C-alpha atoms as one frame of an Amber mdcrd trajectory, in Angstrom:
protein
  11.574  17.217  33.691  12.999  18.430  30.361  12.861  16.058  27.405  16.330
  14.926  26.346  17.041  16.197  22.883  17.909  13.475  20.417  19.915  13.159
  17.244  18.286  10.900  14.668  20.576   9.403  12.037  18.651   8.401   8.910
  19.517   5.377   6.789  18.969   5.268   3.003  15.966   2.953   3.416  14.108
   5.670   5.334  14.668   8.233   2.576  13.471   5.803  -0.102  10.337   5.160
   1.976   9.625   8.872   2.602  11.848  11.548   1.067  10.293  14.124   3.421
  11.326  12.171   6.529  13.753  14.930   7.463  10.858  17.125   8.600   9.142
  14.559  10.830  11.329  14.643  13.954   9.906  17.750  15.638  12.484  19.641
  17.722  15.175  16.962  17.447  18.263  17.102  15.243  18.589  14.957  12.128
  21.852  13.763  10.605  22.500  12.113   7.249  25.710  10.095   6.738  27.570
  11.096   3.567  27.273   7.475   2.411  23.496   7.905   2.223  23.937  10.764
  -0.247  26.232   8.548  -2.303  23.633   5.762  -2.400  20.906   8.232  -3.351
  23.131   9.622  -6.106  23.364   6.107  -7.560  19.562   5.793  -7.471  18.492
   9.205  -8.796  18.118   8.036 -12.399  15.111   5.939 -13.447  11.324   5.808
 -13.278  10.814   3.599 -10.243   9.357   5.067  -7.054  12.686   4.832  -5.252
  14.253   6.963  -8.015  11.607   9.662  -7.472  12.146   9.520  -3.707  15.916
   9.857  -4.162  15.538  12.872  -6.445  12.966  14.447  -4.116  15.297  14.189
  -1.123  18.296  15.541  -3.034  16.255  18.586  -4.083  15.045  19.048  -0.499
  18.610  19.052   0.834  19.671  21.494  -1.857  16.885  23.905  -0.854  17.718
  23.584   2.843  21.398  24.198   2.371  21.113  27.310   0.227  24.498  29.009
   0.612  25.265  27.282   3.918  27.798  24.522   4.482  25.981  21.380   5.586
  28.848  19.564   7.281  27.889  21.747  10.249  24.481  22.001  11.927  21.871
  23.967   9.935  18.412  24.847  11.308  15.589  23.132   9.429  13.039  25.903
   9.961  14.495  28.899  11.702  14.805  27.928  15.354  11.342  26.378  15.709
  12.543  22.905  14.710  15.732  20.895  15.071  18.920  21.078  13.063  20.352
  19.115  10.175  23.828  18.139   9.017  25.768  15.721   6.837  28.115  13.444
   8.777  31.521  12.854   7.175  33.801   9.881   7.884  36.033  10.299  10.919
  38.434   8.399  13.141  37.445   7.157  16.559  39.097   5.314  19.387  36.051
   3.263  20.322  34.134   0.542  18.449  34.552   0.443  14.654  31.652  -1.175
  12.762  33.729  -1.446   9.573  36.453  -3.299  11.442  33.889  -5.692  12.946
  31.502  -6.247  10.031  33.725  -5.439   7.059  33.827  -2.631   4.492  31.768
  -4.341   1.787  28.595  -2.389   2.657  27.752   1.253   3.186  25.597   0.059
   6.107  28.630  -0.337   8.353  29.914   3.133   7.518  26.436   4.499   8.305
  26.630   2.851  11.741  30.047   4.446  12.222  28.582   7.860  11.407  26.081
   7.413  14.242  28.851   6.241  16.598  30.853   9.373  15.735  27.889  11.530
  16.767  27.619   9.590  20.043  31.202  10.585  20.866  30.737  14.187  19.727
  27.477  14.661  21.665  27.602  12.606  24.891  24.798  14.777  26.310  22.305
  13.694  23.622  20.697  10.395  22.744  21.746   9.276  19.259  19.277   6.993
  17.455  19.835   5.256  14.127  16.565   5.144  12.156  16.310   2.436   9.509
  13.737   0.271   7.748  16.413  -2.434   7.533  15.945  -4.870  10.438  19.446
  -6.364  10.135  21.054  -2.934  10.213  19.091  -2.080  13.367  20.217  -5.321
  15.009  23.869  -4.668  14.140  23.591  -1.161  15.602  22.069  -2.457  18.829
  24.861  -5.021  19.100  27.306  -2.096  19.166  25.384  -0.348  21.973  23.778
   2.102  19.547  20.053   2.851  19.852  18.176   1.932  16.668  14.504   2.014
  15.700  12.153   1.736  12.752  10.756   4.815  11.005   7.362   5.204  12.664
   5.712   7.954  10.584   2.790   6.516   8.627   2.750   3.218  10.524  -0.545
   1.770  11.728  -0.276   1.324  15.482  -2.739  -1.550  15.871  -3.064  -3.456
  12.641  -5.219  -6.117  14.311  -7.905  -3.467  14.817  -7.693  -2.265  11.207
 -10.999  -1.261   9.602 -12.683  -4.346   8.074 -15.643  -2.613   6.424 -18.148
  -5.038   7.965 -20.361  -4.797  11.068 -22.855  -7.243  12.575 -25.988  -5.470
  13.860 -28.149  -7.643  16.087 -31.732  -6.793  16.885 -32.233  -4.851  13.660
 -35.776  -3.464  13.165 -38.089  -5.913  11.418 -39.411  -3.186   9.113 -35.888
  -2.405   7.916 -35.112  -6.038   7.231 -38.408  -6.587   5.408 -37.801  -3.569
   3.186 -34.303  -4.758   2.299 -35.639  -8.218   1.526 -37.904  -6.492  -0.991
 -34.786  -4.926  -2.549 -35.847  -1.468  -1.387 -33.225   1.075  -0.244 -34.298
   2.348   3.177 -33.431   5.599   4.930 -31.813   5.368   8.345 -34.265   6.942
  10.748 -33.744   6.798  14.483 -31.342   3.860  14.180 -27.917   4.147  15.764
 -25.541   2.565  13.257 -22.494   2.999  15.497 -19.773   2.036  13.031 -16.388
   3.467  12.171 -15.738   4.725   8.669 -18.128   6.412   6.260 -19.549   3.565
   4.179 -20.077   0.207   5.861 -21.328  -3.268   5.046 -23.775  -4.774   7.519
 -25.013  -8.176   8.474 -28.427  -7.276   9.927 -29.825  -9.870  12.313 -33.178
 -10.286  14.023 -33.763 -13.556  15.787 -32.953 -16.149  13.117 -33.257 -13.837
  10.139 -30.165 -12.385   8.446 -30.027  -9.721   5.749 -26.825  -8.365   4.115
 -26.859  -4.610   3.507 -24.680  -1.632   2.670 -24.874   1.654   4.553 -24.358
   4.464   2.053 -23.027   7.595   3.740 -23.983  10.117   1.043 -27.652   9.089
   0.918 -27.815   7.955   4.572 -29.589   4.789   3.487 -29.292   1.040   3.826
 -29.063  -0.645   0.424 -29.694  -4.389  -0.105 -26.694  -6.462  -1.162 -27.353
  -9.011  -3.888 -25.655 -12.369  -4.155 -26.104 -12.505  -7.920 -23.347 -13.604
 -10.274 -21.263 -10.930 -11.998 -19.887 -11.833 -15.420 -20.700 -15.455 -14.472
 -18.592 -15.220 -11.306 -20.944 -15.987  -8.418 -19.954 -14.893  -4.889 -19.347
 -17.953  -2.724 -19.825 -16.192   0.590 -21.274 -13.019   2.069 -17.966 -11.135
   2.072 -17.495 -11.737  -1.643 -21.021 -10.409  -2.247 -20.053  -7.288  -0.273
 -16.936  -6.864  -2.408 -18.903  -7.153  -5.639 -21.410  -4.586  -4.402 -18.663
  -2.029  -3.759 -17.005  -2.807  -7.081 -20.266  -2.310  -9.003 -21.484   0.821
  -7.188 -20.818   3.793  -9.530 -20.840   6.271  -6.627 -17.914   4.489  -4.946
 -14.773   5.620  -6.781 -12.134   4.016  -4.540 -12.288   0.417  -3.285  -9.863
  -1.714  -1.313 -10.157  -5.461  -0.776  -7.888  -7.065   1.798  -7.640 -10.784
   2.426  -5.583 -13.951   2.489  -4.469 -15.763  -0.632  -7.360 -17.555  -2.305
 -10.160 -15.334  -1.035 -10.974 -14.182  -4.583  -9.824 -10.554  -4.437  -8.369
 -10.248  -7.936 -10.982 -12.442  -9.595 -13.865 -10.392  -8.197 -12.222  -7.137
  -9.288 -11.659  -8.446 -12.830 -15.187  -9.793 -13.177 -16.641  -6.475 -12.015
 -14.451  -4.549 -14.431 -15.552  -6.710 -17.360 -19.203  -6.385 -16.324 -18.860
  -2.582 -16.493 -16.540  -2.457 -19.530 -18.959  -0.242 -21.512 -18.792   2.475
 -18.869 -14.999   2.836 -19.019 -12.563   3.667 -21.772 -10.105   1.048 -20.570
  -9.610  -1.628 -17.934  -6.086  -1.334 -16.598  -4.682  -4.079 -14.378  -1.293
  -3.817 -12.741   0.816  -4.997  -9.849   4.230  -4.002  -8.516   7.042  -6.085
  -9.967   8.742  -7.766  -7.006  11.516 -10.148  -8.102  11.723 -13.414  -6.161
  14.966 -14.962  -4.901  16.867 -11.782  -5.848  16.203 -12.424  -9.554  16.128
  -8.887 -10.881  14.001  -8.133 -13.920  17.024  -7.148 -16.021  18.396 -10.698
 -16.002  15.327 -12.116 -17.775  15.638 -12.484 -21.561  13.548 -10.674 -24.156
  11.740  -7.364 -24.445   9.834  -5.544 -21.684   6.710  -7.702 -22.157   8.716
 -10.931 -21.955  10.408  -9.725 -18.796   7.245  -8.639 -17.017   4.860 -11.436
 -18.049   6.169 -13.885 -15.387   5.343 -11.345 -12.680   1.894 -10.685 -14.143
   1.024 -14.379 -14.625  -1.530 -14.463 -11.742  -3.606 -11.797 -13.527  -3.571
 -13.785 -16.774  -4.600 -16.866 -14.785  -7.692 -15.040 -13.525  -8.602 -13.858
 -17.021  -8.309 -17.432 -18.306 -10.558 -18.614 -15.468 -13.191 -16.045 -16.424
 -12.980 -17.103 -20.076 -13.573 -20.710 -19.003 -16.931 -19.656 -17.564 -17.976
 -18.804 -21.131 -17.041 -22.167 -22.641 -20.607 -22.366 -24.000 -20.454 -18.824
 -25.403 -17.629 -18.531 -27.968 -18.691 -14.984 -28.849 -18.000 -13.688 -25.343
 -14.742 -15.611 -25.123 -13.657 -14.049 -28.416 -14.829 -10.660 -27.151 -12.444
 -10.894 -24.180  -9.570 -11.741 -26.553 -10.561  -8.773 -28.713 -10.574  -6.437
 -25.713  -7.026  -7.551 -24.891  -5.854  -7.257 -28.503  -7.271  -3.726 -28.770
  -5.797  -2.805 -25.362  -9.238  -2.157 -23.937  -7.902  -4.493 -21.266  -4.303
  -3.554 -20.519  -2.048  -5.531 -18.178   1.301  -3.955 -17.377   3.726  -3.307
 -14.485   2.989  -0.393 -12.212   6.008   1.610 -13.378   4.362   1.961 -16.813
   1.683   4.371 -15.528   4.191   7.081 -14.584   3.102  10.442 -15.967  -0.310
   9.199 -17.146  -3.654  10.724 -16.309  -6.146   7.918 -15.755  -9.411   9.244
 -17.206 -12.492   7.020 -17.437 -10.474   3.935 -16.497 -11.309   0.996 -14.257
  -7.912   0.666 -12.597  -7.028  -2.463 -10.596  -3.839  -2.556  -8.523  -3.108
  -6.092  -7.358  -0.683  -6.952  -4.513  -1.026  -3.409  -3.177   0.548  -4.444
   0.136   3.925  -4.249  -1.626   3.500  -0.494  -2.173   4.595   2.305   0.138
   2.091   4.909   1.361   3.683   7.418  -1.004   3.166   5.069  -3.964  -0.506
   4.619  -3.045  -0.905   8.393  -2.922   0.857   8.783  -6.282  -1.466   6.253
  -7.942  -4.650   7.865  -6.618  -3.387  11.306  -7.619  -3.267  10.075 -11.239
  -7.048   9.559 -11.305  -8.947  11.685 -13.783 -12.691  12.119 -14.248 -14.931
   9.020 -14.117 -12.108   6.712 -13.013 -12.487   3.949 -10.446  -9.452   2.596
  -8.578  -9.397  -0.780  -6.843  -6.581  -1.932  -4.561  -6.345  -5.609  -3.637
  -3.827  -7.352  -1.417  -2.906  -9.203   1.752  -1.189  -7.029   4.358   0.376
 -10.112   5.961   2.042 -11.331   2.755   4.691  -8.740   1.956   7.526  -9.393
  -0.483   9.542  -6.186  -0.079  12.228  -6.047   2.631  11.436  -2.620   4.107
   7.650  -2.938   4.508   5.502  -4.824   7.005   1.828  -5.153   7.966   1.967
  -1.805   9.806   3.873   0.315   7.289   2.708  -0.855   3.854   0.582   1.311
   1.592  -2.558  -0.837   1.696  -2.808  -0.649   5.501  -2.125   3.084   5.300
  -4.916   3.548   2.757  -7.481   1.568   4.769  -6.729   3.479   7.961  -6.625
   6.987   6.514  -9.405   6.919   3.889 -12.090   4.956   5.772 -14.069   8.133
   6.593 -14.401   9.319   2.991 -17.826   8.851   1.337 -16.247   7.908  -2.021
 -14.453   4.937  -0.460 -15.509   1.426   0.480 -13.490  -1.442   1.940 -14.064
  -5.077   2.763 -11.771  -7.642   4.362 -12.206 -11.151   2.976 -11.454 -13.912
   5.451 -12.773 -17.128   3.953 -10.579 -18.782   1.321 -12.407 -20.087  -1.734
  -9.537 -21.260  -3.947  -9.687 -24.880  -2.784  -9.806 -26.985   0.356  -6.106
 -27.700  -0.128  -5.302 -23.969  -0.236  -7.396 -23.440   2.901  -5.381 -26.150
   4.622  -2.175 -24.220   3.919  -3.620 -20.926   5.219  -5.154 -22.448   8.339
  -2.692 -25.081   9.447   0.749 -24.394   8.022
């Protein structure tokens, strides 16, 4: 039975998520409503990721069109793939989304563009593709097929790589060697884990030893529970995280976990512990306004506008300084590092165009980034740079991302087999019993 050819109509949100989305629909046709081009035209200026995506798509369309008119079907790649066209407004006798929902949004005109194609091509299945849930629901209410953009999504987020394995019945000799703080080669032992590097809880009868399997050296390395910059791990997972953060051979680290599990604090403490090995400690997070309060409405200069969004990072630095209440010299040293910009805290947009050489780079709240943004950040890494991503994939503040499609989940799934990468999922909250109550019961 032949597969019914489809026409996929792309919403603006899809383009801003992946400007190359046009090429990801195999043999099917792809249509772009003219209103999408208008929205992208309004977004092409600026240094935010969405501005880069808008410009990238506009250039792609320009290359595809060449000297052709794109209000008619144009082949994407000879005749080996589907076709592409821009859909212009038209009149129809059937359902009118603008008449039903109003003309205050381009969304309703985009739905109409898909409905026009349904009438023009009754032999094909027309599907509206959007990252906007409400737009998809409106389309379905008008008998129009609608779906999320699936490229890059993690199919089973519950089975996402955690970085930790429990190995029961571990050889006594191996456990004894690790207890003596001796790295031990893996000989004749089936480790049986996914991913390249892996943290282990080795068990034999009642004995338990935490260890790290290092792919490059093919050895088990003991994991210490020692304090780092006076921040002592409160559980085994935090000790695993500190080990990855301190290992100079691991250049890319991700830490995933609920609020209060200590992700950012551990990353900061590790960075300060290794401050002499790096030219700069750079800490950032994406600026996500709450309650639709855009950054431009806040008074003051750029620092005044961004400080409220970066307050959690400052809170962690203050907490670390409090651990040195008996050591004024170290407390003053931290202030000096900040004053001299050896510790820099700034919004993510400020790194555009930079090459991060010999920098300990911490990206907090990485779940609010798209896969393309994650890739862009890592591509900025120069020699002797370490990048750390922290976040909670279930606590997303941007409207077009979820646990399956955000950049942190994408990173964990696609980089787990690389020997330069280590990951750990933190599950136990350590902020306070009250915070644990909120996570567990509410």
